[in-house]
Short mmCIF file of C-alpha atoms in Angstrom, two decimals:
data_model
loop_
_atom_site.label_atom_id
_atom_site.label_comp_id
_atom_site.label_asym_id
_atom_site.label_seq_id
_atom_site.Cartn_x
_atom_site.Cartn_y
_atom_site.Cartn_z
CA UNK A 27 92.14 -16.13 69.00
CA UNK A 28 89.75 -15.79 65.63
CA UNK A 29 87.91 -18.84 64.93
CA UNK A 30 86.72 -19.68 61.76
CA UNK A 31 83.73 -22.24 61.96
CA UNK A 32 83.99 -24.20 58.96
CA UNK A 33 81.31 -26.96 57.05
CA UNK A 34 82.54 -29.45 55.05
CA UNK A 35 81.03 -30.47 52.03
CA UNK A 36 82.60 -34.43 50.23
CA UNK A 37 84.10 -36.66 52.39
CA UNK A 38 86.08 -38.52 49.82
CA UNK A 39 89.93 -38.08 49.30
CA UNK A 40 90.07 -34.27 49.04
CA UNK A 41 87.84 -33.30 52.08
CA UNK A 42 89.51 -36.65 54.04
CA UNK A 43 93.09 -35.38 53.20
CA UNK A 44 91.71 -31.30 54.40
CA UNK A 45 90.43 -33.20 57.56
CA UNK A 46 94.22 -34.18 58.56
CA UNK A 47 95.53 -31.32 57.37
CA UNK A 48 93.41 -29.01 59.83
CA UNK A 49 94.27 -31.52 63.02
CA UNK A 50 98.12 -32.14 61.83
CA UNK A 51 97.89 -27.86 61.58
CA UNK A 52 96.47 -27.23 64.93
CA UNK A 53 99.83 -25.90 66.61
CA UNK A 54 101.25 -23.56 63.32
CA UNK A 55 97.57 -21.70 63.77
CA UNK A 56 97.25 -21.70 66.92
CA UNK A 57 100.94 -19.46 66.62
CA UNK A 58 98.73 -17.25 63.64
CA UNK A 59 96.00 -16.50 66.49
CA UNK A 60 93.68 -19.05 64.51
CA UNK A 61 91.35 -21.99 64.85
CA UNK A 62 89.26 -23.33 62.71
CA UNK A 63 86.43 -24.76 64.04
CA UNK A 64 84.70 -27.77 62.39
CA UNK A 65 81.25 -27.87 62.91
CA UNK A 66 79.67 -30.27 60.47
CA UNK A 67 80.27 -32.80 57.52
CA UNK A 68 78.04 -33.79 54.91
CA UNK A 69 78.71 -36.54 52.50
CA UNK A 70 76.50 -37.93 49.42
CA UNK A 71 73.81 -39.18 51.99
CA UNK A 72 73.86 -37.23 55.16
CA UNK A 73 75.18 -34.42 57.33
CA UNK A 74 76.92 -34.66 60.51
CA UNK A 75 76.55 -31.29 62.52
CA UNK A 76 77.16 -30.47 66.24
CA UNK A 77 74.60 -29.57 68.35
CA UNK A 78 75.43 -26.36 69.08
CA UNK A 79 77.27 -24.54 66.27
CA UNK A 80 78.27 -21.18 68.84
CA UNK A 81 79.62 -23.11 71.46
CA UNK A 82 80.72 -26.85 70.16
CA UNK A 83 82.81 -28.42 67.38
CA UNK A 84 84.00 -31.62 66.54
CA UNK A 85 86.76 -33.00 68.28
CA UNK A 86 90.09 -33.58 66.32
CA UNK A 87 90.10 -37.33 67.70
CA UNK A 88 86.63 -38.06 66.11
CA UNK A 89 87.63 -35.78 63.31
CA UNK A 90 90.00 -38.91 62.35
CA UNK A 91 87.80 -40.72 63.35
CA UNK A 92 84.86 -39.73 60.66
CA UNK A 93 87.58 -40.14 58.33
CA UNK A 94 88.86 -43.71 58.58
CA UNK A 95 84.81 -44.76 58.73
CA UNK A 96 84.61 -43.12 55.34
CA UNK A 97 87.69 -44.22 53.88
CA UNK A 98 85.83 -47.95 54.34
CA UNK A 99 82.94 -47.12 52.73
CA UNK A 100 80.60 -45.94 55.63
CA UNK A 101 78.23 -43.11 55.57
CA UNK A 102 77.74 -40.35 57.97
CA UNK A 103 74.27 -41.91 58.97
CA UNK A 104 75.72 -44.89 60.83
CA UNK A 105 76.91 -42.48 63.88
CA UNK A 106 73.35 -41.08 64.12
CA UNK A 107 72.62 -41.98 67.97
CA UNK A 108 76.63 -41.50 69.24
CA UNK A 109 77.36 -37.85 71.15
CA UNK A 110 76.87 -34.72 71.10
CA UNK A 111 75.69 -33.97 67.25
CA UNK A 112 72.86 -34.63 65.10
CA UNK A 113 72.76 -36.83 61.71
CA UNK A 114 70.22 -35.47 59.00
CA UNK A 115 69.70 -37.43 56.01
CA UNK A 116 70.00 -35.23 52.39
CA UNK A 117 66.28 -34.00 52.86
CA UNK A 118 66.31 -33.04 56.35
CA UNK A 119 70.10 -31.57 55.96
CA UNK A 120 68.89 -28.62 53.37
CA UNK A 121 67.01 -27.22 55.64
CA UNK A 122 69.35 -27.29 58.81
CA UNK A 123 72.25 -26.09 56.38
CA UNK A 124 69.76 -22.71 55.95
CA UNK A 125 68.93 -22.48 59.61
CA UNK A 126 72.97 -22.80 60.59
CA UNK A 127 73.75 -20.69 57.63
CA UNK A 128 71.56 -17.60 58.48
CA UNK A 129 72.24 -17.65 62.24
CA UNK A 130 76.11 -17.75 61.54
CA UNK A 131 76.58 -15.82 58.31
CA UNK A 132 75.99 -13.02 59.32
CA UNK A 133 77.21 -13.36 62.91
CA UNK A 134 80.05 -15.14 63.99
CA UNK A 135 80.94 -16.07 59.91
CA UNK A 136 80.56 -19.45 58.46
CA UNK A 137 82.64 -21.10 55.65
CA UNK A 138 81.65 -23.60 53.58
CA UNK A 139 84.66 -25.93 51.80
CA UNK A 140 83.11 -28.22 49.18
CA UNK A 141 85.51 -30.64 48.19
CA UNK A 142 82.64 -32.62 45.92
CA UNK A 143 82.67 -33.53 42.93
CA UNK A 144 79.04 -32.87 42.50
CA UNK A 145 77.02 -30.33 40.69
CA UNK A 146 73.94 -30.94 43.56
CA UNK A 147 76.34 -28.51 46.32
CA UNK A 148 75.66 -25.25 43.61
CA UNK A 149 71.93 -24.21 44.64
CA UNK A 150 73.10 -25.08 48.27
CA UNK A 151 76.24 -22.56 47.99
CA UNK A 152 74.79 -19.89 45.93
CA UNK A 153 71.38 -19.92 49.13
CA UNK A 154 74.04 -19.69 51.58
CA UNK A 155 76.78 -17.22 50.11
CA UNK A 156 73.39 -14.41 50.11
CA UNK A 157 73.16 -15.34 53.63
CA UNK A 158 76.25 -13.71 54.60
CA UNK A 159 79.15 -17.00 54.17
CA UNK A 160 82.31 -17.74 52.79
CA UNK A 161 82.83 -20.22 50.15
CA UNK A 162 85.79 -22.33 49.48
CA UNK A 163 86.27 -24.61 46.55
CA UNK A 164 87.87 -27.82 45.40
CA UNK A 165 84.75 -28.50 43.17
CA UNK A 166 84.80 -27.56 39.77
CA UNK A 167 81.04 -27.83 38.91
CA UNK A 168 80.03 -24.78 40.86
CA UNK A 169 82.22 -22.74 38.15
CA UNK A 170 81.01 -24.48 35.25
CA UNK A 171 77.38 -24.60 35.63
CA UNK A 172 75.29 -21.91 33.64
CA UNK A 173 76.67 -18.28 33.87
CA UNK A 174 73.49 -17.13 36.21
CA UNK A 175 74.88 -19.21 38.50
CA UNK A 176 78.51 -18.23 38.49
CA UNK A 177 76.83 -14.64 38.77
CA UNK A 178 75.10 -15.57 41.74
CA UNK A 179 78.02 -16.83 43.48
CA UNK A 180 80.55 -13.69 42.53
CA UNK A 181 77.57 -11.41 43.85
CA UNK A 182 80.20 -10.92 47.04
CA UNK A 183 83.36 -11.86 45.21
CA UNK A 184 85.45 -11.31 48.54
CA UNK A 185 83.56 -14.36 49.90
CA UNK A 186 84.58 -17.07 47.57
CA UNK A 187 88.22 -18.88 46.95
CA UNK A 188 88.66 -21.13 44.70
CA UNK A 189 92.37 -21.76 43.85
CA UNK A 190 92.11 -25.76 44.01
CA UNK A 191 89.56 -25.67 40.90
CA UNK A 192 92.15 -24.99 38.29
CA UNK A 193 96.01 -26.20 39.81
CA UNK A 194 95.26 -28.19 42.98
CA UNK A 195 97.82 -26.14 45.53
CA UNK A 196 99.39 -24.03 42.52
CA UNK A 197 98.84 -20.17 42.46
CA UNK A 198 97.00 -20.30 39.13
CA UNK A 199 94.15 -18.22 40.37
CA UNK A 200 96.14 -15.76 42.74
CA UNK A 201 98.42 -14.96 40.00
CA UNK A 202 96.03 -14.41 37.00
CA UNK A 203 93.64 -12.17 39.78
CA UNK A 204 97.04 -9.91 41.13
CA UNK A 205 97.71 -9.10 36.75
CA UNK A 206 93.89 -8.46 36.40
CA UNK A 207 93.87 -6.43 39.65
CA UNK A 208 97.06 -4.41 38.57
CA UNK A 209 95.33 -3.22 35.06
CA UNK A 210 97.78 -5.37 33.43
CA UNK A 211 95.72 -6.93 30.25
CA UNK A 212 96.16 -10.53 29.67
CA UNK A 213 95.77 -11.56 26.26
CA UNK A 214 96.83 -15.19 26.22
CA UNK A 215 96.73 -18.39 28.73
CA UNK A 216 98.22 -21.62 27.54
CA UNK A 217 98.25 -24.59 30.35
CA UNK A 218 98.90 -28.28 30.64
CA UNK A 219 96.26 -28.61 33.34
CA UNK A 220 96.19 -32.35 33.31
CA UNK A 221 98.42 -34.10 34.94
CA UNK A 222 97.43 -37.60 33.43
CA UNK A 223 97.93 -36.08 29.92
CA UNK A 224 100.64 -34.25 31.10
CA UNK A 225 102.41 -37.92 31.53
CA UNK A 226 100.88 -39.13 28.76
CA UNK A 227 101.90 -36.49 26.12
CA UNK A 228 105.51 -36.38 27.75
CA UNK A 229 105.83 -40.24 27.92
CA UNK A 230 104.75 -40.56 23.99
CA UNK A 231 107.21 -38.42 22.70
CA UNK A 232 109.71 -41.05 24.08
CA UNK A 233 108.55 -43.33 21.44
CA UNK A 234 105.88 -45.46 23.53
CA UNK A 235 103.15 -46.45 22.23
CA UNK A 236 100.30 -44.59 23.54
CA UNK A 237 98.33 -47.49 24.53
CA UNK A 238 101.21 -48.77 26.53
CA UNK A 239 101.06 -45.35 28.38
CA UNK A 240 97.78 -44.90 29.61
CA UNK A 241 97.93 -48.57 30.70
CA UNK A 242 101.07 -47.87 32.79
CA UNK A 243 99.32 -44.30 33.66
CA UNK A 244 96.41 -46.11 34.50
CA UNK A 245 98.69 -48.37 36.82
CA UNK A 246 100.76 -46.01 38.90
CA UNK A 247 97.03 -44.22 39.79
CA UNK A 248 97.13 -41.59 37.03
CA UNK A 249 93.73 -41.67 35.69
CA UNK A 250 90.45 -42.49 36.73
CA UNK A 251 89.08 -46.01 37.07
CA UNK A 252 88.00 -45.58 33.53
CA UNK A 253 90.58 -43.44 31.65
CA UNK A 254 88.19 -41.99 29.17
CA UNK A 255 87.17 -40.01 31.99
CA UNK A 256 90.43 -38.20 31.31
CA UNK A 257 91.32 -38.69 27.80
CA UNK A 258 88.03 -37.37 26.95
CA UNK A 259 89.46 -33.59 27.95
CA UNK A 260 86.02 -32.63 29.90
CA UNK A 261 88.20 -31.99 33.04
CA UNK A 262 90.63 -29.65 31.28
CA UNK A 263 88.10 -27.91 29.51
CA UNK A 264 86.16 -27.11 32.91
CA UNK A 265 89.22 -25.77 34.03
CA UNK A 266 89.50 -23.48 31.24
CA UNK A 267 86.45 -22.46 31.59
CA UNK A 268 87.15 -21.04 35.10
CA UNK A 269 89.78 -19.22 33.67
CA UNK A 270 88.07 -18.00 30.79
CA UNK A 271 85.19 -16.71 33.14
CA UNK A 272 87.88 -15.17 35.55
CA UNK A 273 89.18 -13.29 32.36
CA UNK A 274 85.80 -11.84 31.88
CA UNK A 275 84.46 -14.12 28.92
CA UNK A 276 80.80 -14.89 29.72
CA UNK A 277 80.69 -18.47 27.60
CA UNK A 278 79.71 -22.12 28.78
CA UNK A 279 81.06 -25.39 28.27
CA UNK A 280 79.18 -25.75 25.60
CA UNK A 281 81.29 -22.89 23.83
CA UNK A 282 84.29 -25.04 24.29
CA UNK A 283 86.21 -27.02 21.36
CA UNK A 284 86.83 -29.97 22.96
CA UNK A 285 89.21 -32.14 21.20
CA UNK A 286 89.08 -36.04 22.63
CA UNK A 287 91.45 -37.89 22.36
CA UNK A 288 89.35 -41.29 21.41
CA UNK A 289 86.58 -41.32 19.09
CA UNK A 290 82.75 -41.15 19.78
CA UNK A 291 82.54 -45.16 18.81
CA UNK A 292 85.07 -45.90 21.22
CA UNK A 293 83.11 -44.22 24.28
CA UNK A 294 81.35 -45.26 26.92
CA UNK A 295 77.69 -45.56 25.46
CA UNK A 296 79.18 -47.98 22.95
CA UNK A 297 82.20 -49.48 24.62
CA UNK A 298 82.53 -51.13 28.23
CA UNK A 299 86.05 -49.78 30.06
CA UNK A 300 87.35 -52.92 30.01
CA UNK A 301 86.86 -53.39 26.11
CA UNK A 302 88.60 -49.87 25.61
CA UNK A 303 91.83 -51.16 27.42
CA UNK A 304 92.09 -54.32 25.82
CA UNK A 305 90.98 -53.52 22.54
CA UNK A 306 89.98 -50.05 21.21
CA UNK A 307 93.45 -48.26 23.24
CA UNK A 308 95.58 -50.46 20.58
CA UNK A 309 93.46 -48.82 17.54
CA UNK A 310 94.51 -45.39 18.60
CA UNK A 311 98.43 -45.84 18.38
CA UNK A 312 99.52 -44.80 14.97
CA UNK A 313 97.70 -41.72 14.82
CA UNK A 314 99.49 -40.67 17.98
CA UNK A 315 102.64 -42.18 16.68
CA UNK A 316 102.19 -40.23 13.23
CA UNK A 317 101.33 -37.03 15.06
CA UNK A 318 104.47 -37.42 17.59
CA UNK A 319 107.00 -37.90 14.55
CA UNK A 320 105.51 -34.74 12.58
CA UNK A 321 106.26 -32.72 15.05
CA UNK A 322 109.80 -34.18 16.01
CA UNK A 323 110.28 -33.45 12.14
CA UNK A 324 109.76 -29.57 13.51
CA UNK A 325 111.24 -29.39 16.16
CA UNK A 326 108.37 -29.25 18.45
CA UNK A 327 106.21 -31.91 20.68
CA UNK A 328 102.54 -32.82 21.43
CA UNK A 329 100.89 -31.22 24.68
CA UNK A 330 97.87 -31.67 25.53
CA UNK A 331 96.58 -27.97 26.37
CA UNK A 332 93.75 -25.61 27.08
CA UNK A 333 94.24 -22.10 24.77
CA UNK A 334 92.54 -18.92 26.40
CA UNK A 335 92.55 -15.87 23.91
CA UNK A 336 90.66 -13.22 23.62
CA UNK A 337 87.13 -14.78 23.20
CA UNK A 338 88.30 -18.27 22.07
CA UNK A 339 88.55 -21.07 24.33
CA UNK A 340 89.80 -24.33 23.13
CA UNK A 341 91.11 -27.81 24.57
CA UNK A 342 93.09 -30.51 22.65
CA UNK A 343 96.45 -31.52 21.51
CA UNK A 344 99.00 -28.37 20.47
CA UNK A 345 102.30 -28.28 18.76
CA UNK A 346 104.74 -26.70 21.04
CA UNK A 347 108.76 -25.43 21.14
CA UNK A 348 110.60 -28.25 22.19
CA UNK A 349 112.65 -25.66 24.42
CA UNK A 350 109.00 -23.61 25.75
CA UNK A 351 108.14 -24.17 29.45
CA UNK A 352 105.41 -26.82 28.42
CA UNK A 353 107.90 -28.52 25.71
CA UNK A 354 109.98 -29.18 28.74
CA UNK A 355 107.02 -30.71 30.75
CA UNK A 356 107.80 -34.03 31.67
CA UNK A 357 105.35 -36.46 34.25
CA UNK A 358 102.39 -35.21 35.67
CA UNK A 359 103.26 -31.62 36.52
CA UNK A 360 101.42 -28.47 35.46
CA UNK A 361 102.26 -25.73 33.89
CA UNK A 362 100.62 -22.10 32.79
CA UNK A 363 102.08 -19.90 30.59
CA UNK A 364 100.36 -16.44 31.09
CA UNK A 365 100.96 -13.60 28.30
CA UNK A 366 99.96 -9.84 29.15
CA UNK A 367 101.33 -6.62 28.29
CA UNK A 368 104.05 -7.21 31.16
CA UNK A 369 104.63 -10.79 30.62
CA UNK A 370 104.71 -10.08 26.75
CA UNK A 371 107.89 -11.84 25.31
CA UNK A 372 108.39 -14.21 28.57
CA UNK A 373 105.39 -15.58 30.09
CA UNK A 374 104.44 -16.02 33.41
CA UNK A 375 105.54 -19.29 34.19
CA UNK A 376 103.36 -21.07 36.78
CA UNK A 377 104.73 -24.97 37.38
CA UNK A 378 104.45 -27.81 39.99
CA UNK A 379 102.38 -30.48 40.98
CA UNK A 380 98.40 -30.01 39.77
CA UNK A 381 97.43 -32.85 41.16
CA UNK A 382 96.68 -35.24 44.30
CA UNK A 383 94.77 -34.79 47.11
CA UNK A 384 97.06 -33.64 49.64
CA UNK A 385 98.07 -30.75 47.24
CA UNK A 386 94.53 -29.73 46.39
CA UNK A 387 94.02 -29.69 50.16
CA UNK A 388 96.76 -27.73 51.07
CA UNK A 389 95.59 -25.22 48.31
CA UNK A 390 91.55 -25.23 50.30
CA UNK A 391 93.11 -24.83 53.56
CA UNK A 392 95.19 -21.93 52.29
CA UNK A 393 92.04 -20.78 50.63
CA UNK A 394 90.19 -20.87 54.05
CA UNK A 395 92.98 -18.91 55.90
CA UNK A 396 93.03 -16.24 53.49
CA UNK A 397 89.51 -15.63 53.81
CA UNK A 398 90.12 -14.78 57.56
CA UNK A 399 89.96 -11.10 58.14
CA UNK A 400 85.58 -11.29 56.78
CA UNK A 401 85.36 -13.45 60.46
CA UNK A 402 84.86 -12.29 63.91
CA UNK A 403 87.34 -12.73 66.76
#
């Protein structure tokens, strides 16, 4: 039986979902010859870690355990005192992280899974990937900080999987790295990589009005507490980004057009959320309405894309074939078009759901199994 030990980095919904999906998965390994073997937790305050990481792990019963404390709001900390593990606090944990990290790595094998959302795991992963680990990521900011430390962390390329950065459990990065592998040039990506303005930009060209839309989006879960934090197209363009960097351009965010889809007056530093809804959403309507009928007059609809070509990198609102792949988007799918010298006059089509927790960590714990061959029996 292999056993892959495994540290988990965000306890929110992502790493909660991976949690169940590693204990509900324990019988359909166990047929692969596999078990993964989790041996610490951290979340925004602490780390959890057992107290021997060659011999122990933590049970699947306090595995669920961990995981309905956080889902009501309490940190790692409060079980400092209970069993057989040890609770750090974020100082002390950097230090034990190291010490686990180079007595593993290079051993046994470690993996580390960040399903964050914070930039604070990057100096942590790119320390413990030169140690000898694997790295596994739901966390976009690790890709998107400054190219030296994307460089850092592809110094062992075979030790890092990160399909849940771009398409949740969709084979966005498998597919675009088996054309690149095969010497097959791609020259064009085009992707609806949101699924909140997937909905929105589908539900529009119905003839809502767009305020009514991210309301109702807003509603049914869509967007974040404060929409802006998706209308503003930051999450799309880090996800374009990755691409971009995977196709070999060597640019930053800040490289990026970035086309928002609510002015600067209208944001955050000048608007509370709850002002936005009620008033400033309203304001935005006829230019969307305006923009939705010009292109009905062509034939076409409004998507709200990310455009990879060649050196240019760009996020915003496109004019698309009604009868293209991402014309006939409709809710809060995704969908990639990729162009190459085989896929030249019909694209590589990549659609599904991009979104969700359980998808994204389906697409880590696929990430964590493939990485299974660089551990020791």
């Amino acid at each position: 039986m292999k056993s892959i030990s495994l540290i988990l980095m965000g306890c929110g919904g992502v790493g909660r979902q991976l949690i169940q999906h590693i204990v509900a998965c324990r019988s359909h390994h166990a047929k692969q010859g596999v078990r993964l073997r989790v041996v610490g937790l951290l979340d925004s305050k602490s780390m959890l870690v057992v107290s021997d990481v060659f011999t122990m792990e933590l049970e699947d019963n306090f595995l669920m355990e961990i995981c309905r404390a956080k889902l009501g709001g309490s940190s790692l900390l409060a079980l400092r005192g209970f069993g057989q593990w040890q609770v750090f606090t974020n100082q002390e944990s950097a230090e034990k992280i190291m010490e686990i990290a180079a007595r593993l790595g290079r051993s046994t094998g470690l993996a580390f899974a960040d399903c964050s959302a914070s930039s604070e795991t990057i100096e942590v992963l790119n320390r413990v990937v030169s140690l000898g680990c694997c790295i596994v990521l739901a966390n976009k900011k690790p890709l998107t900080s400054t190219i030296e430390n994307y460089d850092k962390l592809f110094l062992h390329p075979r030790r890092i999987r990160h399909e849940s950065t771009v398409g949740a459990g969709l084979p966005v990065i498998a597919s675009l790295n088996r054309i690149i592998n095969s010497g097959d040039p791609i020259h064009l990506v085009i992707g609806s990589l949101s699924g909140t303005l997937g909905y929105v930009m589908s539900e529009v060209e119905d003839g809502k009005p767009f305020s009514q839309v991210v309301k109702a989006a807003k509603t049914l879960g869509y967007t974040e507490p404060d929409p802006r934090d998706d209308l503003s197209g930051m999450d799309v363009a880090r996800k374009a980004l990755i691409i971009a960097r995977l196709l070999g351009n060597r640019i930053s965010l800040d490289s990026i057009k970035i086309q928002s889809l609510y002015p600067e007056k209208m944001g955050p530093a000048a608007m509370s959320a709850d002002d936005f809804l009620v008033t400033g959403l309203t304001l935005l309507d006829k230019e969307i309405e305006d923009r939705v009928r010009t292109a009905s007059s062509n034939g076409n609809v409004l998507r709200y894309v990310c455009v990879i070509e060649g050196s240019r990198c760009e996020v915003g609102i496109q004019e698309l074939p009604r009868n293209s792949p991402l014309g006939r988007l409709r809710g809060s799918d995704n969908v990639v078009e990729i162009y190459s010298r085989c896929y030249k006059e019909q694209p590589l089509v990549i659609q599904g759901a991009g979104a969700g927790n359980d998808t994204t960590a389906a697409g880590v714990l696929a990430d964590i199994l493939d990485i299974q061959d660089l551990f020791s029996s």
